[in-house]
Every structure is written in structure tokens, then in C-alpha cells.
């Protein structure tokens, strides 16, 4: 009745308390009060931070083409999104490192206030330490593939690995015995680069041989056979020659190789080495690229060998530097919320990560793939299982039958009987 009192205040004192005049003024006062409330509502609908209605806020933000997203659970989360995006795009140039820092920091702070959680701290600056907030250009990606995709790797087979990174990629190979017999003196050759590595030894069924860059010096190789260091049994060529005059002189050190950009052709064969077992399995001379295992109607007669079964399978792993990619890594080892709201807090954390992903990807620049990772607390306890036996074990025995005496050990002319003799 504020307007009724205002109308009556303009009348002489004698008329202000009149019942009939008060009712008349009240009729107009109620209408004027309604107009005031409607005016305040319209005014508030034009203030982004004051409106209580999500649709009204979305209508205002539509002027900047920033609609609500599926990961916004309410007006507070949407309001944090709009403020962060506007500041990064319109004030700081969007694609700069500082703009991305402000975008991430503002949105994370505003979202967490609206959702009632705390998991990501304020980002004052990008850090170089692994436990701080990082903006990483061209982050590395560990990729791996099985060779071949099914079954074992036959001798002389050429298989392909694709390095899609922007640089040559250090790589490692794990050979695992899969056949009924051991593999001897395995050689893995990258025919694209000429780098080759030979293990002077045998790989029994179930055993696992890992050849990878050493942790102490990434430029050198180290070999591990089921937990035992067998680096001394490696030989490396940096420019292997295929054919009768190969493989050439080995390198003086165990130089680690790298996959070239694009397609790399890997070649496997068992190669004879001095003082290593493997007769009738390995090749006594270096093969060339045209030599294959014999296949009816598909291989040349004079360029084929009798087929040998595959006794090993391989896994190749390498580290790619991803082109046109950036990654934001934020420490988020704890999650704080109100008592009894743990489930909602976990869902809010997921929405925060989805929002940060979308915000950075749309702001980073055209053609740039972006990702935001909330780094939770993790522990690693690596372990490996090794095949040491196959159960149940089968024991077999055999002995002579149908005779009551042992035969003579050998045959001697005019000394032993013919029926009870064996050739000496």
C-alpha cells in the first residue's frame, strides 16, 4: 500500500483519515503498486546477475551467442559459464595462454560456488611442476598395438605400425612366447629406419622379453626377460642391410630406435648367432625383403622357405607428440562438499570437467584439439605375472612288455643272439 499512502500524503490533514476517500485512494494505490512491481520485474530481467529466471538470463546471453549447455544444472552454473567466456573472449583475446588461464580459473571458481563444492583451486598462473596447473602444448600420447592383431608373428613377416605424431617416436617391443617350442635369437627390424635389435638367446613358451629405452638413459636400450636383466645379450644395428651381404656392422652401443613419422614396416626373423641354440629354427644367413614363407599359389618358388609356425607374439608401444593439441591439467585430488551431499558432489565434479572441456575447446582456436584433465589422487602398484608352470601336470612312463629278460645292450658278431641284439 505504499502508493496509497503516497496519494493520501498529498491531501490536507483533515481528508487523509476519511474512510471513503481512503478507499478511493486505495483503489488507485493498488494499481500503482502493481505497476511498480512489474517495472522492477522488467528491470531485473535486463540485469544478468539479478534475474532469478534461467530463461531470462539465456535471452540476455543470446546477444553474445552463449546459450545454456546440457552440463549446466542451474542458473548459478550457467551464470559462471557466461562470465568466464565473455571475459576470455572479449577482454583477453580468447586464444592466448592468459585468456585460457582466466577462462579456466573464472569458470572453475564460479561453478564451484554455485554447486557448493571445492575440488580445483584458483589458477593464478600456469605451472611447470607436474603437481600444479599446467597448460601443455602438443602433449605426448602413449600408443600400443599388438603384432599381429591375432595369432603369432611368423618369421619373415612384414607388419606395419603407424606413427601419427609430429616427431619420430621412441618405441619399445615386448615379445612373448606363444608356441609349444622356444623361439631362438629373435630379431626385430624397422625396415623404414634401418634400426634393428637382436636378442642372443631363447624365448620359451610363456616367457616375456621386454626391449625398451632405459629409464637411466633414454637413448640406450635395456632388455628384461621375466624380471631378469638380459641387456648384455642384445645387439643393435642402426643401418641394417638385408640380403646376403648383411646385416652389416653392429652399433658400438645399444642405441634406442625411433619410429619415423607415418607408416613403419617392422620385420621379424630368427637369425643364427654364435654360441646360441636354435638349429633348424633360425636362418643361417641374413634374408632379404623378398624372402617369404612358402604359400601355395601366392609366393615365388625361388624366394620362399618352408613354412615355420609362429612362436611369438609382440606388442609395440611408442610415445607420440600430438600435433595441434593442447591439454590443461588441473590438480583435483580432493573433493569437498556439504555433509550428506557426496553423491551430488561427484556429479557436480563431472559437470565441471565437461564444462571446462567445452570452454577450452571452443576458445583455444580453430583446428586445435583441446582437453581438460582433473587429476585425481592415484596410486600405482605395478606388477607382472609370469608363467612358471602348467597344471595339471601329466606324467608318462613306458617299459618293455612280453619278455622276462632284458635284451643284450648291443650286437657283436658270433657273440650275441640275433633276436636279443640291437645295432651298436
XYZ file of C-alpha atoms in Angstrom:
424
model
C 0.000 0.000 0.000
C 2.965 2.268 -0.464
C 1.317 4.169 -3.302
C -1.946 4.645 -1.332
C -0.023 6.327 1.470
C 1.775 8.491 -1.068
C -1.526 9.647 -2.603
C -3.037 10.431 0.794
C 0.083 12.330 1.855
C -0.735 14.979 -0.771
C -4.169 15.712 0.786
C -4.861 18.071 3.663
C -4.651 16.512 7.069
C -8.414 16.664 7.535
C -9.075 14.400 4.498
C -6.325 11.827 4.995
C -8.238 9.824 7.545
C -11.574 9.812 5.778
C -12.901 6.297 5.140
C -14.473 6.976 1.755
C -11.531 8.975 0.443
C -9.100 6.369 1.776
C -10.897 3.593 -0.117
C -10.861 5.660 -3.300
C -7.126 6.355 -2.959
C -6.503 2.694 -2.130
C -8.012 1.563 -5.407
C -5.535 3.646 -7.359
C -2.696 2.802 -4.963
C -3.035 -0.930 -5.522
C -2.844 -0.429 -9.288
C 0.191 1.780 -8.964
C 1.878 -0.737 -6.647
C 1.282 -3.403 -9.298
C 2.875 -1.211 -11.930
C 5.885 -0.677 -9.669
C 6.319 -4.413 -9.164
C 6.008 -5.032 -12.882
C 8.567 -2.330 -13.569
C 11.002 -3.847 -11.073
C 10.486 -7.270 -12.646
C 11.170 -5.895 -16.130
C 14.190 -4.003 -14.865
C 15.561 -7.087 -13.114
C 15.037 -9.187 -16.259
C 17.504 -6.864 -18.010
C 20.212 -7.388 -15.380
C 22.044 -10.669 -15.980
C 23.336 -11.030 -12.431
C 19.997 -10.088 -10.827
C 17.395 -12.081 -12.717
C 16.216 -15.255 -10.928
C 14.957 -16.837 -14.136
C 17.196 -19.027 -16.330
C 15.194 -18.247 -19.475
C 15.613 -14.507 -18.945
C 19.358 -14.935 -18.412
C 19.601 -17.077 -21.546
C 17.755 -14.399 -23.534
C 20.294 -11.782 -22.425
C 23.285 -14.050 -23.176
C 21.815 -14.830 -26.593
C 23.008 -11.387 -27.643
C 26.547 -12.826 -27.364
C 25.554 -16.249 -28.744
C 26.205 -18.076 -25.449
C 23.254 -20.412 -24.829
C 22.887 -22.756 -21.826
C 24.601 -26.122 -22.170
C 23.438 -29.615 -21.133
C 26.026 -29.696 -18.341
C 24.503 -26.666 -16.589
C 22.345 -27.801 -13.680
C 21.006 -24.365 -12.803
C 21.224 -20.628 -13.201
C 24.307 -20.303 -10.994
C 26.374 -22.680 -13.113
C 25.201 -21.011 -16.316
C 25.998 -17.560 -14.938
C 29.583 -18.678 -14.121
C 29.923 -20.039 -17.673
C 28.801 -16.800 -19.341
C 31.041 -14.549 -17.226
C 34.112 -16.716 -17.857
C 33.526 -16.999 -21.605
C 32.800 -13.293 -22.052
C 35.912 -12.223 -20.178
C 38.171 -14.640 -22.037
C 36.801 -13.873 -25.493
C 36.060 -10.174 -25.390
C 38.680 -8.860 -22.970
C 41.690 -11.166 -23.365
C 41.679 -12.353 -26.965
C 40.483 -15.937 -26.467
C 43.370 -17.938 -27.943
C 46.211 -16.668 -25.742
C 47.631 -18.584 -22.792
C 46.487 -15.863 -20.395
C 42.946 -15.941 -21.800
C 42.774 -19.691 -21.313
C 44.078 -19.345 -17.751
C 41.429 -16.759 -16.894
C 38.741 -18.832 -18.599
C 39.621 -21.949 -16.618
C 40.074 -20.113 -13.327
C 36.922 -17.964 -13.552
C 34.665 -20.790 -14.644
C 36.012 -23.235 -12.045
C 35.645 -20.687 -9.227
C 32.140 -19.604 -10.241
C 30.909 -23.136 -10.877
C 32.165 -24.415 -7.541
C 30.470 -21.552 -5.662
C 27.199 -22.310 -7.431
C 27.413 -26.089 -6.945
C 28.637 -25.931 -3.344
C 31.785 -27.993 -3.913
C 35.536 -27.444 -3.870
C 37.948 -29.546 -5.882
C 40.012 -27.205 -8.119
C 41.987 -24.340 -6.637
C 42.287 -20.852 -8.102
C 44.709 -20.754 -11.041
C 46.973 -17.749 -10.519
C 49.482 -18.836 -13.179
C 50.384 -21.844 -15.289
C 52.947 -24.055 -13.560
C 55.834 -26.123 -14.871
C 55.661 -28.532 -11.926
C 53.723 -31.774 -12.548
C 51.631 -31.263 -9.397
C 50.455 -27.751 -10.391
C 48.035 -26.401 -13.008
C 49.617 -26.929 -16.422
C 48.913 -25.894 -19.982
C 50.760 -28.406 -22.163
C 51.239 -27.834 -25.884
C 51.451 -30.944 -28.084
C 51.065 -33.387 -25.164
C 52.511 -36.859 -25.591
C 50.294 -39.880 -26.056
C 51.370 -43.456 -25.326
C 50.082 -45.768 -28.036
C 50.451 -49.504 -28.382
C 49.410 -52.228 -30.777
C 49.637 -55.994 -30.962
C 51.583 -57.577 -33.800
C 49.796 -59.281 -35.377
C 46.283 -58.477 -34.190
C 45.589 -62.196 -33.691
C 47.874 -65.210 -33.543
C 51.656 -65.129 -33.616
C 54.302 -63.293 -35.631
C 55.616 -65.618 -38.305
C 59.282 -65.430 -39.286
C 59.933 -63.128 -42.268
C 56.526 -61.437 -41.921
C 56.330 -57.665 -42.513
C 53.822 -55.794 -40.334
C 53.009 -52.080 -40.245
C 52.863 -49.554 -37.396
C 51.574 -46.010 -37.933
C 53.181 -43.128 -36.015
C 50.706 -40.250 -36.303
C 52.732 -37.882 -34.136
C 54.592 -34.794 -35.265
C 58.070 -36.196 -34.453
C 59.928 -39.512 -34.611
C 58.708 -41.555 -31.636
C 60.817 -43.676 -29.264
C 59.392 -47.180 -29.110
C 59.575 -50.436 -27.195
C 58.705 -54.022 -28.068
C 57.509 -56.878 -25.872
C 57.935 -60.391 -27.296
C 56.003 -63.214 -25.639
C 56.476 -66.928 -26.309
C 53.196 -68.366 -27.556
C 54.145 -71.646 -29.267
C 54.860 -75.110 -27.993
C 58.598 -74.672 -28.632
C 61.007 -71.845 -27.753
C 61.896 -69.111 -30.230
C 65.636 -68.582 -30.716
C 67.653 -65.433 -31.447
C 64.709 -63.186 -32.429
C 65.440 -60.074 -34.490
C 63.029 -57.150 -34.869
C 63.902 -54.770 -37.706
C 62.357 -51.416 -38.588
C 62.818 -51.520 -42.352
C 61.729 -47.883 -42.620
C 64.615 -46.583 -40.498
C 67.091 -49.485 -40.676
C 67.215 -49.874 -36.893
C 67.314 -53.489 -35.699
C 67.735 -55.274 -32.378
C 68.735 -58.918 -31.808
C 68.335 -60.950 -28.618
C 71.024 -63.640 -28.391
C 69.027 -66.222 -26.511
C 65.826 -68.227 -26.400
C 62.277 -67.231 -25.544
C 60.401 -70.157 -24.012
C 56.598 -70.530 -24.081
C 55.049 -68.049 -21.668
C 58.215 -66.001 -21.233
C 58.146 -62.265 -21.877
C 61.050 -60.284 -23.292
C 60.817 -56.503 -22.965
C 63.178 -54.321 -25.004
C 62.728 -50.621 -24.239
C 64.682 -47.406 -23.682
C 66.431 -47.465 -20.322
C 65.000 -45.333 -17.527
C 68.524 -44.158 -16.655
C 69.356 -43.103 -20.228
C 66.535 -42.928 -22.757
C 68.968 -43.024 -25.658
C 70.052 -46.591 -24.805
C 68.132 -49.861 -24.787
C 67.555 -52.217 -21.893
C 66.233 -55.798 -22.057
C 64.295 -57.653 -19.404
C 63.351 -61.352 -19.523
C 60.699 -62.121 -16.914
C 62.304 -59.764 -14.415
C 65.931 -60.635 -15.217
C 68.214 -58.067 -16.814
C 69.483 -59.533 -20.107
C 70.739 -56.304 -21.684
C 74.181 -57.867 -22.225
C 72.606 -60.281 -24.727
C 71.375 -57.543 -27.079
C 72.922 -56.495 -30.380
C 71.823 -53.378 -32.246
C 72.206 -52.218 -35.845
C 71.395 -48.649 -36.762
C 71.525 -49.275 -40.539
C 70.826 -52.953 -41.086
C 71.403 -54.302 -44.578
C 69.028 -57.014 -45.762
C 70.452 -59.720 -48.053
C 73.458 -61.964 -48.364
C 75.963 -59.217 -47.504
C 74.016 -58.150 -44.411
C 73.334 -57.380 -41.700
C 76.399 -55.126 -41.592
C 78.433 -53.927 -38.652
C 76.553 -53.668 -35.337
C 76.492 -50.403 -33.443
C 79.048 -49.807 -30.742
C 76.311 -49.053 -28.181
C 72.753 -50.229 -27.662
C 71.224 -47.210 -29.372
C 67.460 -46.888 -28.922
C 65.471 -46.559 -32.126
C 62.554 -44.339 -33.109
C 59.542 -44.821 -35.336
C 59.580 -42.434 -38.287
C 56.544 -40.267 -38.894
C 53.887 -42.137 -40.813
C 53.948 -45.837 -41.651
C 56.808 -48.012 -40.356
C 57.365 -51.551 -41.640
C 58.538 -53.959 -38.932
C 60.203 -57.236 -39.884
C 60.740 -60.285 -37.690
C 63.086 -63.231 -38.158
C 65.179 -65.608 -36.027
C 68.843 -65.175 -37.027
C 71.705 -67.541 -36.208
C 74.284 -66.186 -33.769
C 77.449 -67.734 -32.411
C 77.077 -69.892 -29.300
C 73.269 -69.578 -29.207
C 70.913 -72.585 -29.598
C 68.270 -72.812 -32.261
C 69.383 -75.194 -35.016
C 66.634 -75.878 -37.609
C 64.742 -72.792 -36.394
C 66.846 -69.752 -37.243
C 68.225 -68.591 -40.576
C 71.925 -69.204 -41.161
C 72.214 -66.119 -43.385
C 70.596 -62.697 -43.436
C 67.423 -62.737 -45.518
C 66.340 -60.009 -47.889
C 62.943 -58.331 -48.001
C 61.642 -60.531 -50.816
C 62.206 -63.806 -48.950
C 58.958 -65.187 -47.509
C 57.428 -68.344 -46.149
C 56.043 -70.603 -48.846
C 52.366 -70.186 -49.671
C 50.760 -72.174 -52.475
C 49.899 -70.006 -55.491
C 50.961 -66.801 -53.724
C 54.760 -66.865 -53.254
C 57.635 -67.385 -55.672
C 59.277 -70.817 -55.550
C 62.855 -69.496 -55.532
C 62.099 -66.780 -52.945
C 60.360 -68.999 -50.384
C 61.314 -71.121 -47.412
C 59.433 -73.998 -45.865
C 56.794 -72.505 -43.606
C 57.603 -72.260 -39.910
C 54.950 -71.843 -37.219
C 54.722 -68.591 -35.289
C 56.202 -68.990 -31.812
C 55.983 -65.400 -30.533
C 53.531 -62.522 -30.414
C 54.585 -58.906 -29.995
C 53.296 -55.677 -28.538
C 54.826 -52.442 -29.745
C 54.448 -49.233 -27.725
C 55.576 -45.724 -28.606
C 55.156 -42.114 -27.473
C 53.579 -39.649 -29.908
C 53.691 -35.860 -29.718
C 50.176 -34.913 -30.801
C 50.039 -32.106 -33.398
C 47.667 -29.116 -32.987
C 46.717 -30.248 -29.499
C 46.791 -28.726 -26.044
C 45.933 -30.184 -22.664
C 45.012 -28.430 -19.434
C 45.923 -30.432 -16.330
C 44.414 -29.305 -13.039
C 45.152 -30.851 -9.637
C 41.908 -32.140 -8.153
C 42.967 -34.676 -5.543
C 40.227 -33.760 -3.049
C 36.505 -33.086 -3.278
C 34.870 -31.014 -0.522
C 31.085 -30.733 -0.178
C 28.369 -30.349 2.425
C 27.684 -33.284 4.721
C 25.402 -35.844 3.117
C 25.857 -34.434 -0.392
C 28.679 -36.658 -1.592
C 26.734 -38.185 -4.480
C 25.633 -34.798 -5.796
C 29.207 -33.508 -5.391
C 30.596 -36.297 -7.564
C 28.043 -35.494 -10.270
C 28.913 -31.796 -9.994
C 32.598 -32.599 -10.427
C 31.785 -34.454 -13.648
C 29.773 -31.462 -14.883
C 32.687 -29.168 -14.054
C 35.098 -31.262 -16.106
C 32.655 -31.400 -19.023
C 32.203 -27.633 -18.881
C 35.926 -26.944 -18.747
C 36.448 -29.285 -21.700
C 33.856 -27.461 -23.788
C 35.028 -23.992 -22.759
C 38.705 -24.593 -23.574
C 37.984 -26.449 -26.811
C 35.763 -23.640 -28.139
C 38.174 -20.912 -27.088
C 41.565 -22.407 -27.958
C 41.366 -21.731 -31.689
C 40.202 -23.299 -34.937
C 41.669 -26.695 -35.714
C 43.160 -27.195 -32.241
C 42.082 -30.219 -30.217
C 41.871 -29.431 -26.508
C 41.257 -31.459 -23.382
C 40.969 -30.655 -19.684
C 42.027 -33.296 -17.171
C 41.124 -33.081 -13.485
C 43.952 -35.048 -11.943
C 42.553 -37.050 -9.054
C 44.740 -38.736 -6.448
C 46.018 -42.065 -7.767
C 48.435 -44.748 -6.663
C 50.219 -47.184 -8.937
C 51.438 -50.567 -7.792
C 52.769 -52.154 -10.973
C 53.191 -55.886 -11.055
C 53.732 -58.583 -13.609
C 52.594 -62.180 -13.743
C 54.950 -64.812 -15.128
C 54.181 -68.299 -16.382
C 56.102 -70.767 -14.228
C 54.151 -73.951 -14.839
C 51.130 -75.540 -16.474
C 48.736 -77.581 -14.364
C 47.684 -80.324 -14.151
C 50.982 -81.973 -14.987
C 50.887 -85.187 -16.995
C 53.414 -87.901 -16.174
C 54.024 -90.697 -18.628
C 56.148 -93.841 -18.364
C 56.917 -96.779 -20.612
C 58.633 -100.138 -20.221
C 59.196 -103.447 -22.037
C 56.285 -105.857 -22.283
C 56.060 -109.543 -23.164
C 59.616 -110.539 -22.107
C 61.087 -111.901 -18.881
C 64.666 -110.812 -19.533
C 66.429 -107.657 -20.612
C 67.835 -107.706 -24.139
C 71.573 -107.504 -24.660
C 72.983 -103.967 -24.843
C 74.483 -104.374 -28.275
C 75.192 -106.696 -31.162
C 78.505 -108.458 -31.631
C 79.189 -110.993 -34.462
C 79.249 -114.578 -33.221
C 78.727 -113.357 -29.636
C 75.102 -112.263 -29.197
C 71.889 -113.866 -30.427
C 70.198 -112.192 -33.367
C 66.798 -111.855 -31.663
C 68.207 -110.344 -28.493
C 70.546 -107.833 -30.102
C 70.351 -104.199 -31.116
C 72.606 -102.467 -33.557
C 75.576 -100.903 -31.783
